[in-house]
Coordinates of C-alpha atoms in Angstrom, one line a residue:
M11 CA 108.0 116.0 105.2
R12 CA 105.3 117.7 103.1
A13 CA 108.0 119.8 101.4
I14 CA 109.9 116.7 100.4
L15 CA 106.8 115.2 98.8
I16 CA 106.0 118.4 96.9
S17 CA 109.5 118.6 95.6
K18 CA 109.1 115.2 94.1
H19 CA 106.1 116.5 92.1
L20 CA 103.5 114.9 94.3
N21 CA 100.2 116.7 95.0
V22 CA 99.7 116.4 98.8
L23 CA 96.6 117.5 100.7
Q24 CA 96.4 117.1 104.5
L25 CA 93.2 115.6 105.5
N26 CA 90.8 116.7 108.2
A27 CA 89.6 113.3 109.4
M28 CA 86.0 114.6 109.3
F29 CA 86.1 114.9 105.5
A30 CA 87.8 111.6 104.7
C31 CA 86.3 109.6 101.8
R32 CA 83.9 106.9 102.9
R33 CA 85.4 104.1 100.8
F34 CA 88.8 104.8 102.2
R35 CA 87.5 105.0 105.8
K36 CA 85.8 101.6 105.4
A37 CA 89.0 100.1 104.0
I38 CA 91.4 101.4 106.6
Q39 CA 89.2 101.0 109.7
T40 CA 91.0 103.4 111.9
K41 CA 90.1 106.1 114.4
E42 CA 88.6 109.4 113.2
D43 CA 91.3 111.5 114.8
T44 CA 94.3 110.1 112.9
L45 CA 96.6 112.4 110.8
G46 CA 96.3 111.7 107.1
W47 CA 97.2 112.9 103.6
N48 CA 95.7 112.6 100.1
C49 CA 98.5 112.1 97.7
R50 CA 98.4 112.2 93.9
F51 CA 101.3 111.1 91.7
K52 CA 102.2 109.4 88.5
V53 CA 103.5 105.8 88.4
R54 CA 104.1 104.1 85.0
G55 CA 102.4 107.0 83.2
R56 CA 99.1 106.8 85.2
Q57 CA 97.8 109.2 87.8
R58 CA 97.5 107.4 91.2
D59 CA 95.5 108.6 94.2
V60 CA 96.5 107.3 97.7
E61 CA 95.2 108.2 101.1
T62 CA 97.9 107.8 103.7
R63 CA 97.2 107.7 107.4
L64 CA 99.5 107.8 110.4
I65 CA 98.0 105.0 112.5
E66 CA 100.5 104.7 115.4
F67 CA 103.1 107.1 116.7
Y68 CA 105.3 106.3 119.7
K69 CA 107.6 109.3 120.2
P70 CA 110.5 109.0 119.6
N71 CA 110.8 105.4 118.6
S72 CA 108.3 104.4 115.9
M73 CA 105.6 105.4 113.4
K74 CA 103.2 103.2 111.4
F75 CA 101.5 104.4 108.3
H76 CA 98.7 102.8 106.2
A77 CA 98.3 103.8 102.6
V78 CA 95.1 102.9 100.7
N79 CA 94.4 102.9 97.0
P80 CA 91.4 101.0 95.5
A81 CA 94.0 98.5 93.9
L82 CA 96.7 98.3 96.6
H83 CA 97.0 98.6 100.4
A84 CA 100.4 99.3 102.0
R85 CA 101.7 99.3 105.5
L86 CA 104.9 101.1 106.4
E87 CA 106.6 100.8 109.8
I88 CA 109.5 103.1 110.7
E89 CA 111.4 102.3 113.8
V90 CA 114.3 104.4 115.2
I91 CA 116.8 102.5 117.3
P92 CA 119.4 104.5 119.3
L93 CA 122.8 102.7 119.2
S94 CA 124.8 105.4 121.0
R95 CA 124.6 109.1 121.7
V96 CA 125.6 110.0 118.1
Q97 CA 124.5 107.0 116.1
T98 CA 120.9 105.7 115.4
R99 CA 119.6 102.9 113.2
I100 CA 116.4 103.4 111.2
Q101 CA 114.5 100.2 110.3
V102 CA 111.9 100.5 107.6
V103 CA 109.4 97.7 106.9
S104 CA 106.9 97.8 104.1
V105 CA 104.1 95.4 103.3
L106 CA 102.0 95.5 100.1
E107 CA 98.6 93.9 99.7
F108 CA 97.1 93.8 96.2
K109 CA 93.4 94.1 95.7
T110 CA 93.2 93.8 91.9
L111 CA 94.9 91.8 89.1
A112 CA 96.7 94.9 87.9
A113 CA 98.1 95.5 91.4
L114 CA 99.2 91.8 91.6
L115 CA 101.1 92.3 88.3
L116 CA 102.8 95.4 89.7
V117 CA 103.8 93.6 92.9
Q118 CA 105.1 90.6 90.9
S119 CA 107.2 92.9 88.7
M120 CA 108.6 94.5 91.8
K121 CA 109.5 91.0 93.1
L122 CA 111.2 90.1 89.8
A123 CA 113.3 93.3 90.0
R124 CA 113.8 92.9 93.7
S125 CA 117.6 93.8 93.9
K126 CA 117.1 97.0 91.9
F127 CA 114.0 97.9 93.9
N128 CA 115.8 97.3 97.2
Q129 CA 118.7 99.4 96.0
R130 CA 116.4 102.3 95.2
F131 CA 114.4 101.8 98.5
K132 CA 117.7 101.9 100.5
S133 CA 118.8 105.0 98.7
R134 CA 115.6 106.8 99.4
V135 CA 115.5 105.8 103.0
G136 CA 119.1 107.0 103.3
K137 CA 118.0 110.4 101.9
L138 CA 115.2 110.5 104.5
A139 CA 117.7 109.7 107.3
E140 CA 120.0 112.5 106.1
F141 CA 117.0 114.9 106.0
I142 CA 116.0 113.9 109.6
S143 CA 119.6 114.3 110.8
R144 CA 119.8 117.9 109.5
M145 CA 116.6 118.8 111.4
P146 CA 117.1 120.8 114.6
A147 CA 116.4 118.8 117.8
A148 CA 113.0 119.5 119.3

């Protein structure tokens, strides 16, 4: 997964929970032993820093992530539903919570361009599914 993020020009640093930034720790309110990453990327010409944490993992069915930025909090839930021996459905749910006026404007612009945003989102989730399907079974 880290290789995918780096290929998209994202700076990714895996966190040791002991060194997590205090303001992010207060905002996310999770256990100290969770897996996390500091990510840095550009959106609309500005550098963004996001701390992402894996907050729940139920092998092999679901994962829940929480991403924290001073302006925006996001929850991402990925659920894998087996349909048959050779077919699986991936359900992805994302929830955005804005904390500043600028983040509110970003969320509102995403709502206005919902169909285009949903199309991009489905495309990227499809690419993730293809990547997962090519991985060797553990």
